[in-house]
Short mmCIF file of C-alpha atoms and ligand atoms in Angstrom, two decimals:
data_model
loop_
_atom_site.label_atom_id
_atom_site.label_comp_id
_atom_site.label_asym_id
_atom_site.label_seq_id
_atom_site.Cartn_x
_atom_site.Cartn_y
_atom_site.Cartn_z
CA UNK A 28 102.71 93.41 118.72
CA UNK A 29 99.61 92.99 116.61
CA UNK A 30 98.44 89.64 115.25
CA UNK A 31 99.19 90.04 111.53
CA UNK A 32 97.97 86.54 110.68
CA UNK A 33 94.63 87.35 112.25
CA UNK A 34 94.56 90.59 110.22
CA UNK A 35 95.12 88.68 106.96
CA UNK A 36 92.39 86.18 107.85
CA UNK A 37 89.96 88.92 108.89
CA UNK A 38 90.55 90.76 105.60
CA UNK A 39 90.05 87.54 103.63
CA UNK A 40 86.87 86.78 105.61
CA UNK A 41 85.62 90.39 105.20
CA UNK A 42 85.41 90.77 108.98
CA UNK A 43 85.47 94.57 109.01
CA UNK A 44 85.20 94.97 112.80
CA UNK A 45 88.26 92.83 113.41
CA UNK A 46 90.29 94.63 110.69
CA UNK A 47 89.40 98.03 112.20
CA UNK A 48 90.29 96.82 115.70
CA UNK A 49 93.73 95.56 114.64
CA UNK A 50 94.50 98.62 112.49
CA UNK A 51 93.58 100.89 115.41
CA UNK A 52 95.89 98.83 117.61
CA UNK A 53 98.75 99.37 115.11
CA UNK A 54 98.29 103.13 115.39
CA UNK A 55 97.87 103.06 119.19
CA UNK A 56 101.21 101.24 119.36
CA UNK A 57 102.92 104.04 117.40
CA UNK A 58 102.46 102.89 113.80
CA UNK A 59 105.74 100.97 113.61
CA UNK A 60 103.94 98.01 112.07
CA UNK A 61 101.97 100.06 109.55
CA UNK A 62 103.76 98.66 106.51
CA UNK A 63 103.50 95.11 107.86
CA UNK A 64 99.78 95.72 108.36
CA UNK A 65 99.38 96.87 104.75
CA UNK A 66 101.21 93.76 103.59
CA UNK A 67 98.96 91.59 105.79
CA UNK A 68 95.85 93.27 104.35
CA UNK A 69 97.21 92.79 100.81
CA UNK A 70 97.63 89.09 101.54
CA UNK A 71 94.02 89.11 102.73
CA UNK A 72 93.04 90.75 99.43
CA UNK A 73 94.70 87.85 97.64
CA UNK A 74 92.42 85.50 99.60
CA UNK A 75 89.45 87.66 98.53
CA UNK A 76 90.64 87.49 94.90
CA UNK A 77 91.04 83.71 95.06
CA UNK A 78 87.57 83.26 96.56
CA UNK A 79 86.16 85.51 93.83
CA UNK A 80 87.94 83.46 91.16
CA UNK A 81 86.52 80.27 92.75
CA UNK A 82 82.97 81.64 92.64
CA UNK A 83 82.67 81.84 96.43
CA UNK A 84 82.70 85.66 96.49
CA UNK A 85 80.91 88.07 94.13
CA UNK A 86 81.65 91.55 92.78
CA UNK A 87 79.80 93.04 95.76
CA UNK A 88 82.39 91.31 97.99
CA UNK A 89 85.25 92.82 95.96
CA UNK A 90 83.65 96.25 96.45
CA UNK A 91 83.27 95.67 100.19
CA UNK A 92 86.86 94.39 100.44
CA UNK A 93 88.02 97.51 98.61
CA UNK A 94 86.19 99.72 101.11
CA UNK A 95 87.64 97.91 104.12
CA UNK A 96 91.18 98.13 102.73
CA UNK A 97 90.82 101.77 101.68
CA UNK A 98 89.70 102.70 105.21
CA UNK A 99 92.57 100.71 106.70
CA UNK A 100 95.15 102.44 104.49
CA UNK A 101 93.58 105.82 105.32
CA UNK A 102 93.97 105.14 109.05
CA UNK A 103 97.56 103.99 108.56
CA UNK A 104 98.56 106.70 106.09
CA UNK A 105 100.33 109.01 108.52
CA UNK A 106 102.56 106.12 109.60
CA UNK A 107 103.38 104.97 106.07
CA UNK A 108 105.97 106.36 103.73
CA UNK A 109 109.30 105.71 105.38
CA UNK A 110 111.77 108.54 105.51
CA UNK A 111 110.35 111.88 104.56
CA UNK A 112 113.47 113.74 103.52
CA UNK A 113 113.02 116.13 100.70
CA UNK A 114 110.71 119.03 100.22
CA UNK A 115 111.54 118.83 96.52
CA UNK A 116 109.08 120.35 94.09
CA UNK A 117 109.66 117.47 91.66
CA UNK A 118 106.35 116.28 90.27
CA UNK A 119 105.24 112.72 89.64
CA UNK A 120 102.26 112.00 87.44
CA UNK A 121 100.39 108.98 88.84
CA UNK A 122 97.51 107.16 87.16
CA UNK A 123 95.66 103.87 87.04
CA UNK A 124 95.72 103.07 83.35
CA UNK A 125 92.81 102.91 80.91
CA UNK A 126 90.13 100.26 81.55
CA UNK A 127 91.37 99.53 85.08
CA UNK A 128 89.36 100.80 88.06
CA UNK A 129 91.56 99.51 90.89
CA UNK A 130 93.11 102.28 92.96
CA UNK A 131 94.03 100.94 96.40
CA UNK A 132 97.64 100.18 95.43
CA UNK A 133 97.86 103.54 93.63
CA UNK A 134 96.77 105.36 96.76
CA UNK A 135 99.36 103.53 98.87
CA UNK A 136 102.14 104.43 96.43
CA UNK A 137 100.89 108.03 96.42
CA UNK A 138 101.31 108.21 100.22
CA UNK A 139 104.90 107.02 99.86
CA UNK A 140 105.74 109.54 97.13
CA UNK A 141 104.24 112.42 99.13
CA UNK A 142 106.04 111.37 102.30
CA UNK A 143 109.30 111.40 100.30
CA UNK A 144 108.71 115.03 99.26
CA UNK A 145 107.34 114.62 95.74
CA UNK A 146 104.35 116.57 94.49
CA UNK A 147 101.94 113.98 93.09
CA UNK A 148 99.58 114.82 90.25
CA UNK A 149 97.04 112.01 90.64
CA UNK A 150 94.85 111.56 87.56
CA UNK A 151 92.74 108.82 89.16
CA UNK A 152 91.50 105.61 87.56
CA UNK A 153 90.75 104.46 84.01
CA UNK A 154 92.89 107.27 82.60
CA UNK A 155 93.18 107.51 78.80
CA UNK A 156 96.76 107.67 77.42
CA UNK A 157 96.04 111.02 75.77
CA UNK A 158 95.21 112.56 79.14
CA UNK A 159 98.45 111.23 80.65
CA UNK A 160 100.57 112.50 77.75
CA UNK A 161 98.80 115.88 77.61
CA UNK A 162 99.07 116.45 81.36
CA UNK A 163 102.78 115.59 81.31
CA UNK A 164 103.26 118.01 78.43
CA UNK A 165 101.23 120.86 79.92
CA UNK A 166 102.80 120.60 83.38
CA UNK A 167 106.31 119.63 82.25
CA UNK A 168 106.24 116.44 84.35
CA UNK A 169 109.25 114.17 83.80
CA UNK A 170 108.30 111.16 85.96
CA UNK A 171 105.28 109.07 85.05
CA UNK A 172 104.10 106.29 87.40
CA UNK A 173 101.51 103.93 85.95
CA UNK A 174 99.57 101.35 87.89
CA UNK A 175 97.03 98.63 87.22
CA UNK A 176 96.07 95.22 88.57
CA UNK A 177 94.15 93.66 85.69
CA UNK A 178 96.19 91.59 83.24
CA UNK A 179 94.84 93.82 80.50
CA UNK A 180 96.35 96.83 82.28
CA UNK A 181 99.66 95.71 80.75
CA UNK A 182 98.22 96.44 77.29
CA UNK A 183 97.10 99.89 78.42
CA UNK A 184 100.53 100.60 79.92
CA UNK A 185 102.19 99.56 76.66
CA UNK A 186 99.83 101.80 74.69
CA UNK A 187 100.65 104.66 77.04
CA UNK A 188 104.41 104.24 76.51
CA UNK A 189 103.75 104.21 72.75
CA UNK A 190 101.65 107.37 73.06
CA UNK A 191 104.65 109.17 74.61
CA UNK A 192 106.78 107.96 71.68
CA UNK A 193 104.17 109.10 69.15
CA UNK A 194 104.05 112.52 70.82
CA UNK A 195 107.85 112.82 70.45
CA UNK A 196 108.22 112.94 74.25
CA UNK A 197 109.60 109.50 75.07
CA UNK A 198 113.15 110.76 75.74
CA UNK A 199 111.82 113.54 77.98
CA UNK A 200 110.14 111.30 80.55
CA UNK A 201 110.95 108.35 82.78
CA UNK A 202 108.16 105.79 83.04
CA UNK A 203 107.75 103.55 86.11
CA UNK A 204 105.16 100.76 86.07
CA UNK A 205 103.71 99.01 89.13
CA UNK A 206 100.85 96.84 90.32
CA UNK A 207 100.36 93.12 90.67
CA UNK A 208 100.80 91.96 87.03
CA UNK A 209 103.97 93.93 86.23
CA UNK A 210 107.29 92.12 85.95
CA UNK A 211 110.76 92.59 84.50
CA UNK A 212 109.58 90.87 81.31
CA UNK A 213 106.53 93.13 81.00
CA UNK A 214 108.70 96.19 81.63
CA UNK A 215 111.15 95.19 78.92
CA UNK A 216 108.43 94.25 76.45
CA UNK A 217 106.65 97.60 76.75
CA UNK A 218 109.91 99.57 76.96
CA UNK A 219 109.10 101.26 80.25
CA UNK A 220 112.11 102.55 82.20
CA UNK A 221 111.57 100.65 85.45
CA UNK A 222 109.11 98.51 87.36
CA UNK A 223 108.46 97.82 91.03
CA UNK A 224 106.04 96.08 93.33
CA UNK A 225 107.20 97.68 96.53
CA UNK A 226 106.22 101.33 97.10
CA UNK A 227 109.50 101.85 98.98
CA UNK A 228 111.49 100.66 95.94
CA UNK A 229 109.48 102.95 93.70
CA UNK A 230 110.41 105.94 95.87
CA UNK A 231 114.11 105.07 95.58
CA UNK A 232 113.85 104.72 91.80
CA UNK A 233 112.12 108.10 91.45
CA UNK A 234 114.56 109.79 93.84
CA UNK A 235 117.37 108.53 91.61
CA UNK A 236 115.69 109.98 88.53
CA UNK A 237 115.01 113.28 90.28
CA UNK A 238 118.58 113.48 91.60
CA UNK A 239 117.31 113.70 95.20
C1 LIG B 327 89.39 95.02 95.59
C2 LIG B 327 89.31 94.47 94.18
C3 LIG B 327 88.41 95.08 93.29
C4 LIG B 327 87.65 96.36 93.62
C5 LIG B 327 88.67 97.52 93.56
C6 LIG B 327 88.33 98.66 94.51
C7 LIG B 327 89.38 99.73 94.46
N1 LIG B 327 89.00 100.89 94.96
O1 LIG B 327 90.49 99.56 93.98
C8 LIG B 327 86.58 96.43 92.48
C9 LIG B 327 85.23 95.97 93.01
C10 LIG B 327 86.38 97.78 91.81
C11 LIG B 327 87.09 95.39 91.49
C12 LIG B 327 86.56 95.27 90.24
C13 LIG B 327 86.94 94.26 89.32
N2 LIG B 327 87.84 93.30 89.55
CO1 LIG B 327 89.04 93.27 91.09
N3 LIG B 327 90.02 92.80 92.60
C14 LIG B 327 90.13 93.37 93.78
C15 LIG B 327 91.14 92.56 94.64
C16 LIG B 327 90.35 91.65 95.58
C17 LIG B 327 92.12 93.39 95.44
C18 LIG B 327 92.97 94.43 94.66
C19 LIG B 327 93.76 95.24 95.63
O2 LIG B 327 93.39 96.34 95.98
N4 LIG B 327 94.86 94.67 96.17
C20 LIG B 327 95.63 95.29 97.25
C21 LIG B 327 96.62 96.32 96.68
C22 LIG B 327 97.33 97.01 97.85
O3 LIG B 327 97.56 95.62 95.89
P1 LIG B 327 98.16 96.22 94.50
O4 LIG B 327 97.16 97.01 93.78
O5 LIG B 327 98.82 95.09 93.78
O6 LIG B 327 99.26 97.27 95.01
C23 LIG B 327 100.46 96.93 95.67
C24 LIG B 327 101.65 96.71 94.72
O7 LIG B 327 101.27 96.12 93.51
C25 LIG B 327 102.27 98.07 94.58
N5 LIG B 327 101.81 98.97 93.53
C26 LIG B 327 100.56 99.21 93.15
N6 LIG B 327 100.53 100.19 92.24
C27 LIG B 327 101.79 100.56 92.02
C28 LIG B 327 102.31 101.54 91.18
C29 LIG B 327 103.67 101.76 91.13
C30 LIG B 327 104.22 102.81 90.21
C31 LIG B 327 104.51 100.95 91.93
C32 LIG B 327 105.96 101.13 91.84
C33 LIG B 327 103.99 99.98 92.78
C34 LIG B 327 102.63 99.80 92.83
O8 LIG B 327 102.02 98.70 95.80
C35 LIG B 327 100.85 98.18 96.44
C36 LIG B 327 101.19 97.96 97.90
O9 LIG B 327 102.08 96.91 98.09
C37 LIG B 327 91.91 91.77 93.53
C38 LIG B 327 92.57 90.48 93.99
C39 LIG B 327 94.07 90.60 94.15
N7 LIG B 327 94.69 89.55 94.50
O10 LIG B 327 94.67 91.62 93.91
C40 LIG B 327 90.83 91.59 92.47
C41 LIG B 327 91.20 91.40 91.00
C42 LIG B 327 92.35 92.31 90.62
N8 LIG B 327 90.00 91.80 90.30
C43 LIG B 327 89.72 91.07 89.29
C44 LIG B 327 88.57 91.22 88.45
C45 LIG B 327 88.32 90.11 87.46
C46 LIG B 327 87.72 92.33 88.57
C47 LIG B 327 86.50 92.65 87.71
C48 LIG B 327 86.64 92.34 86.21
C49 LIG B 327 85.28 91.91 88.32
C50 LIG B 327 83.98 92.05 87.54
N9 LIG B 327 83.53 90.93 87.00
O11 LIG B 327 83.44 93.10 87.41
C51 LIG B 327 86.33 94.15 87.98
C52 LIG B 327 87.15 94.97 86.96
C53 LIG B 327 86.92 96.43 87.06
C54 LIG B 327 87.96 97.16 86.24
N10 LIG B 327 87.66 97.46 84.97
O12 LIG B 327 89.02 97.46 86.74
C55 LIG B 327 90.77 89.99 89.07
C56 LIG B 327 91.71 90.36 87.92
C57 LIG B 327 92.02 89.18 87.03
C58 LIG B 327 93.04 89.54 86.01
N11 LIG B 327 94.08 88.72 85.99
O13 LIG B 327 92.96 90.48 85.27
C59 LIG B 327 91.42 89.90 90.49
C60 LIG B 327 92.91 89.46 90.48
C61 LIG B 327 90.56 88.90 91.31
C62 LIG B 327 90.65 87.49 90.79
N12 LIG B 327 91.53 86.65 91.35
O14 LIG B 327 89.93 87.12 89.89
N13 LIG B 327 88.09 94.64 92.03
#
């Protein structure tokens, strides 16, 4: 059993050596606690965010925290993703919306989708709505997963939903939104089809849409 509280504290304190040590231990023990470790790191990221908001940490600390967490998720990736039934060729278009550069959560969700048998078309970060709509059109993608962690990402998500409507494609696609600021209210207000915080829930939603 790894010490998840220590992992959260180490992430919050930017103690990279301790994070690496505990993450390696998770994998040495078979990876059964990989999801719990991601959750512990995410809690640590909340500590980082709070310290940044309080003026104790600076942007350079956010960057460093992002690197530590990205490496941790990379190490854990083969143990994440839950059940990997499938082998479907169903595509999911995944993007961090316009003006938002955060991609750690996106990359975690991507691992889950791939483990569940989806083919993920990952457009990266700060993706303009036109690129999302055009890619969906060109590749005939029916499931769109949008992510963002800034409050203003909600505006970009809304604009993206509207861009699908303007392109006459809104009834052809299902739009899932995720990331820290999303909520049932935000989902309803922007007329997305579903929202989720948990990557496992998002897989179940998309499997339902894909008839898997
Ligand atoms: C690391 C970090 C950064 C790094 C990001 C590195 C990277 N590669 O992503 C960098 C340095 C780039 C950064 C920059 C900035 N950041 Co920043 N950052 C963070 C921090 C500390 C952690 C974010 C994170 O990765 N969390 C961990 C992941 C795993 O969580 P997650 O994304 O929510 O994902 C989980 C779920 O939401 C879900 N999920 C995610 N996506 C999806 C998608 C779908 C479809 C589904 C179903 C589920 C799902 O699954 C994930 C796993 O559980 C947060 C603090 C926080 N509490 O979040 C601030 C935070 C988000 N940042 C903030 C700010 C202010 C900034 C800057 C403006 C700072 C500046 N002055 O420059 C810039 C903005 C840049 C931009 N335009 O985007 C604020 C945002 C405030 C707000 N309300 O808008 C926060 C909240 C910090 C704070 N408390 O002030 N940041």
